[in-house]
mmCIF file of C-alpha atoms in Angstrom:
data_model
loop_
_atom_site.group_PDB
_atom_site.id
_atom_site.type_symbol
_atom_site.label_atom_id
_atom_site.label_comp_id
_atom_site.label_asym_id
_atom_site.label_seq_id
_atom_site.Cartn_x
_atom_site.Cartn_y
_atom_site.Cartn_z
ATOM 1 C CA UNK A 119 -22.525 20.690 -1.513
ATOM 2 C CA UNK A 120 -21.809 17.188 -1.483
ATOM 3 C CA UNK A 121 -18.409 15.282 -0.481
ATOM 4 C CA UNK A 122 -17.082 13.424 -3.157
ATOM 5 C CA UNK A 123 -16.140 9.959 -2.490
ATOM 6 C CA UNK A 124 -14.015 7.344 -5.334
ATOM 7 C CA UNK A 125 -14.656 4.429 -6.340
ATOM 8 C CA UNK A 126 -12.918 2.073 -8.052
ATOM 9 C CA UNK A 127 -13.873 -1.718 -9.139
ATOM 10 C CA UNK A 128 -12.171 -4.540 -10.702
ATOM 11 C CA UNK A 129 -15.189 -6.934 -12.087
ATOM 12 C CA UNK A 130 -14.334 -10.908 -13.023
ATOM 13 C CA UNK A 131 -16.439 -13.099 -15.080
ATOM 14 C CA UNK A 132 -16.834 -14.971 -18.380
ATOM 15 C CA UNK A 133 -15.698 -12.449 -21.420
ATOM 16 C CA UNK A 134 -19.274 -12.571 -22.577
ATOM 17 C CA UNK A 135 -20.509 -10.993 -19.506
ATOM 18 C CA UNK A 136 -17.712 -8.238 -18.910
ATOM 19 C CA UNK A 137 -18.675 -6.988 -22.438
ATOM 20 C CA UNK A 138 -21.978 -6.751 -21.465
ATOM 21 C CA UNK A 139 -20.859 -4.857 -18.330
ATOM 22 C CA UNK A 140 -18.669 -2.775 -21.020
ATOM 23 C CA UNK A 141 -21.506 -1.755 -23.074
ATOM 24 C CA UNK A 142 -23.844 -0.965 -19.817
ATOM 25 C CA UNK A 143 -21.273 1.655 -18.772
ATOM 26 C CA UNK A 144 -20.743 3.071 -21.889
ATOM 27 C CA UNK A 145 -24.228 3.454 -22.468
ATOM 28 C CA UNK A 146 -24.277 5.429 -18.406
ATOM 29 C CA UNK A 147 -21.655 7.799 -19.358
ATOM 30 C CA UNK A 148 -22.912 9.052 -22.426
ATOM 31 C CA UNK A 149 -26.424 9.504 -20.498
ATOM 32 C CA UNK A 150 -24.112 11.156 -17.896
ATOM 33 C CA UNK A 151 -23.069 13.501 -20.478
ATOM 34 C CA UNK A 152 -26.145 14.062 -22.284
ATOM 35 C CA UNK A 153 -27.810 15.768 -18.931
ATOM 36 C CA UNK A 154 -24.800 16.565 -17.131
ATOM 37 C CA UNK A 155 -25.903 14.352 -14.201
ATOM 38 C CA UNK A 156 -24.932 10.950 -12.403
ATOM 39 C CA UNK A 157 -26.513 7.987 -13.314
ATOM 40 C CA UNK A 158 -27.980 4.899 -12.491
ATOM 41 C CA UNK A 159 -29.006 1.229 -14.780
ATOM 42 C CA UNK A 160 -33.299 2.179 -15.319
ATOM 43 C CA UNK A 161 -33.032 -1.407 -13.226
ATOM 44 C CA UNK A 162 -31.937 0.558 -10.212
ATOM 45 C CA UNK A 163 -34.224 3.318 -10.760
ATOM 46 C CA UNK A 164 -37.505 1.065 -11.162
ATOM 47 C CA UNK A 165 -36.766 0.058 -7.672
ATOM 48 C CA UNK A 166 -38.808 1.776 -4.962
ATOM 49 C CA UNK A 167 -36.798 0.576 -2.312
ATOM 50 C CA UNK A 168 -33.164 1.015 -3.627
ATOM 51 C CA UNK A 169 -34.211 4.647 -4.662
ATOM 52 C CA UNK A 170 -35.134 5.243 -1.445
ATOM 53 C CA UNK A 171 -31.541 5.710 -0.900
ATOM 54 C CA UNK A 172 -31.287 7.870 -3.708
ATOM 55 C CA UNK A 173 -27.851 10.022 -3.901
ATOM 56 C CA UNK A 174 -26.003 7.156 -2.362
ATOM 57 C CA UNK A 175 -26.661 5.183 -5.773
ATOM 58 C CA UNK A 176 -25.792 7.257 -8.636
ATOM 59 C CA UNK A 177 -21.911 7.368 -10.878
ATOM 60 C CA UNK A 178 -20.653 10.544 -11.414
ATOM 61 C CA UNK A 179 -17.733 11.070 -14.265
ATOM 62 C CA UNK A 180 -17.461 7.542 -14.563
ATOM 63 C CA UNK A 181 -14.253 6.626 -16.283
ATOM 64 C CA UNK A 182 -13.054 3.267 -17.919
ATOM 65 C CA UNK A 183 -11.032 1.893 -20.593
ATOM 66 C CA UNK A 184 -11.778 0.828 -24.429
ATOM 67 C CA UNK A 185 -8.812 -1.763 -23.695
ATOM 68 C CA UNK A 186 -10.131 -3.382 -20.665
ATOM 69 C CA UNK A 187 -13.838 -4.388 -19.539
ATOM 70 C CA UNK A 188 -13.242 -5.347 -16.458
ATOM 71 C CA UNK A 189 -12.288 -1.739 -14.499
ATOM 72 C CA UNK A 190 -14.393 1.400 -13.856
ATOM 73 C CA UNK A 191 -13.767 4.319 -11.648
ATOM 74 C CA UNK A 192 -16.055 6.779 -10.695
ATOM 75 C CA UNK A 193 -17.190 9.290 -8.018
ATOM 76 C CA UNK A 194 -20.811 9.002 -5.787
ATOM 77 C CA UNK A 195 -21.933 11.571 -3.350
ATOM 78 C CA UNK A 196 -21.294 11.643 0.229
ATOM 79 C CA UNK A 197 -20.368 7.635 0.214
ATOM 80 C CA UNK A 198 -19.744 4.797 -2.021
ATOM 81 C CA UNK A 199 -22.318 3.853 -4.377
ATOM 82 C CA UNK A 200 -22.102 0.091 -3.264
ATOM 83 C CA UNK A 201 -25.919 -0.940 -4.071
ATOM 84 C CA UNK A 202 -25.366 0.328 -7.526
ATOM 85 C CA UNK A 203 -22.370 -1.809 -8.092
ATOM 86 C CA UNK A 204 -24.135 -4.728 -6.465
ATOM 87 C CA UNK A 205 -26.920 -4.490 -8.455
ATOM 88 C CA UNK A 206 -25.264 -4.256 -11.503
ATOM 89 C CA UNK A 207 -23.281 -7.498 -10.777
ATOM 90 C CA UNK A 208 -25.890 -9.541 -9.849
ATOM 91 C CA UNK A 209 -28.099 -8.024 -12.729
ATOM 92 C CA UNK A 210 -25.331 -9.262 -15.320
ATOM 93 C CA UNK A 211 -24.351 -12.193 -13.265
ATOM 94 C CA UNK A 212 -20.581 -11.302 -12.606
ATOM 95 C CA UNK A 213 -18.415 -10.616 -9.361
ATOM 96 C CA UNK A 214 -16.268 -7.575 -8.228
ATOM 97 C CA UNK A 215 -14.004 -5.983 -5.921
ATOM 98 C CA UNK A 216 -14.867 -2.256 -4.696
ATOM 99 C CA UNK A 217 -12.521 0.145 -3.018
ATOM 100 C CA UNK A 218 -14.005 3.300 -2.144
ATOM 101 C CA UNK A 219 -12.355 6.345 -0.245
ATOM 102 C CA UNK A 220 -13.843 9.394 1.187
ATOM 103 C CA UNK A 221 -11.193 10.462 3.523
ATOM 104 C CA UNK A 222 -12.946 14.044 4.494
ATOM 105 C CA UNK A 223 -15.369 12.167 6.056
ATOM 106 C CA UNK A 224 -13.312 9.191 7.117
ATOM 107 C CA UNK A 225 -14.789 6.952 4.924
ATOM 108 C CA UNK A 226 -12.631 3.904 3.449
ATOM 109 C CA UNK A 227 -13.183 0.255 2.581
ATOM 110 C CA UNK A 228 -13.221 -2.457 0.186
ATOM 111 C CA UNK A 229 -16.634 -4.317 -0.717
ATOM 112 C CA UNK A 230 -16.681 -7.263 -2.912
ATOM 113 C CA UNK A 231 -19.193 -10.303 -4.312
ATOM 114 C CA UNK A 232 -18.323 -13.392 -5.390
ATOM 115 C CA UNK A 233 -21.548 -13.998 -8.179
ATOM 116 C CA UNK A 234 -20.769 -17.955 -7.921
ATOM 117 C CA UNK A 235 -21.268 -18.163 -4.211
ATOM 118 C CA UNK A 236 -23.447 -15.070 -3.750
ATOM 119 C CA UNK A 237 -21.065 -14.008 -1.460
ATOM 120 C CA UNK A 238 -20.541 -10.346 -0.544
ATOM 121 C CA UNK A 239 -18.765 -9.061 2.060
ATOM 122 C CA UNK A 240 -17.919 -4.508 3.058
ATOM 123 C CA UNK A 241 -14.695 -4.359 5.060
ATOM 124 C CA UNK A 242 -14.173 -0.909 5.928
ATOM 125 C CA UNK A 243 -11.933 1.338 8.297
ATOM 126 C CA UNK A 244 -13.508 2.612 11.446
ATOM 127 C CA UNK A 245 -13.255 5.764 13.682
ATOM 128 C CA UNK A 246 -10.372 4.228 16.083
ATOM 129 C CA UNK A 247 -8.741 2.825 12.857
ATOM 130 C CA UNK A 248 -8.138 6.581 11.448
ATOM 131 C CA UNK A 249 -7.618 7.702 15.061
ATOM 132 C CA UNK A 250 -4.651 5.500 14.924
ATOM 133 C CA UNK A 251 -2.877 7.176 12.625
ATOM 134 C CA UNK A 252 -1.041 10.460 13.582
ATOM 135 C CA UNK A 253 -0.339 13.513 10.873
ATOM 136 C CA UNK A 254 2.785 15.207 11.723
ATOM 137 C CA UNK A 255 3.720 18.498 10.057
ATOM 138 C CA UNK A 256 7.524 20.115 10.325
ATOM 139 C CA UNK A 257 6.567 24.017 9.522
ATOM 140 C CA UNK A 258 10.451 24.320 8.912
ATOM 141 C CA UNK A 259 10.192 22.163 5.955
ATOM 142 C CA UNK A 260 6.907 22.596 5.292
ATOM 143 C CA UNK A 261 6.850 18.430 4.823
ATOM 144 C CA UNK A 262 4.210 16.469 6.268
ATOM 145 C CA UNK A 263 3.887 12.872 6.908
ATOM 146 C CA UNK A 264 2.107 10.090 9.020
ATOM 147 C CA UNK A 265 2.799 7.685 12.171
ATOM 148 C CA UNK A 266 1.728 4.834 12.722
ATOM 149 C CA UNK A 267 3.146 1.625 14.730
ATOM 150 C CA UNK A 268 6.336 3.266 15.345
ATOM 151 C CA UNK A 269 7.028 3.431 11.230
ATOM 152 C CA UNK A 270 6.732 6.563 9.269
ATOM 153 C CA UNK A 271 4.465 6.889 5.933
ATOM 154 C CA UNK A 272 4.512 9.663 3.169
ATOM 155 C CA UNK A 273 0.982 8.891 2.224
ATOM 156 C CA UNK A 274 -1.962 8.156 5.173
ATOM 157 C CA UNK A 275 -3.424 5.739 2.335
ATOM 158 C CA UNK A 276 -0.588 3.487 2.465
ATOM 159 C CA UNK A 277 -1.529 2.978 6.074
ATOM 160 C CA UNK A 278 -5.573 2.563 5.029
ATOM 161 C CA UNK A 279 -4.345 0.024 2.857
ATOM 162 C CA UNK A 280 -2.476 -2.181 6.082
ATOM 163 C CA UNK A 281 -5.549 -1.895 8.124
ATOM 164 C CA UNK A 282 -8.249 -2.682 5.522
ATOM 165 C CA UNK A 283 -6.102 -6.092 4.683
ATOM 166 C CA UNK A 284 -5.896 -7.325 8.396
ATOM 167 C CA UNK A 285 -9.633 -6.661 8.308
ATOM 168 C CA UNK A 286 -9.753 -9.245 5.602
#
């Protein structure tokens, strides 16, 4: 059985475009729901060599708003379905910001593309970043929490957060 790791990205463009984005997703999720399955654009899928990746690619329960074109969320297997989201920018000709979490598997980062400058750019966490971060656990109180740099978090994603942005 696979991990499940979430995604989330904020897209930027010209209106035009973000609809287009809006009706690309909206036509994914109700093929998602018609067989039950993840999906991927057919552009994706008519490629040999991004298929070669294959579960890495496709959006499971993909969610979004009828409000706002420019936000999706969705869950990929094992890691973050960042060729997909690539693709699908560059395909439609806007950029995006990517955040993507896996923490069973120590997976966390934040990918992004700039479509003007063709810029992209994956900053992620690494295995001495999430050693850095201690889990303490009072059995008394049955409260847990996390260290790190001498300062005391409720939530270990608050300290993902710090480290991903000095990455940047």
């Amino acid at each position: 059985m696979a991990n499940w790791c979430y995604n989330s990205v904020t897209f930027s463009g010209p209106q035009k475009k973000l609809e287009e984005l809006f009706n690309m997703i909206k036509f994914l999720e109700t093929k998602a729901n018609l067989n039950n399955s993840g999906v991927i654009p057919d552009f994706i899928e008519d490629n040999p060599e991004l298929m070669a990746k294959d579960d890495m690619l496709y959006m499971f329960d993909i969610c979004y708003s009828e409000d706002s074109f420019d936000f999706i969320s969705f869950y990929s297997k094992w890691s973050p379905a960042l060729d997909t989201i690539y693709e699908i920018a560059k395909q439609i000709g806007i950029s995006f910001e990517h955040e993507y979490d896996e923490s069973s598997n120590s997976i966390y980062g934040l990918a992004s593309y700039n479509h003007q400058t063709g810029a992209y750019k994956n900053t992620y966490l690494n295995e001495d970043d999430f050693d850095s971060i201690k889990e303490e656990y009072d059995e008394v109180s049955g409260i847990e929490w996390y260290s790190f740099e001498g300062k005391d978090y409720e939530m270990k994603e608050d300290i993902w957060e710090i480290l991903i942005r000095r990455k940047l």
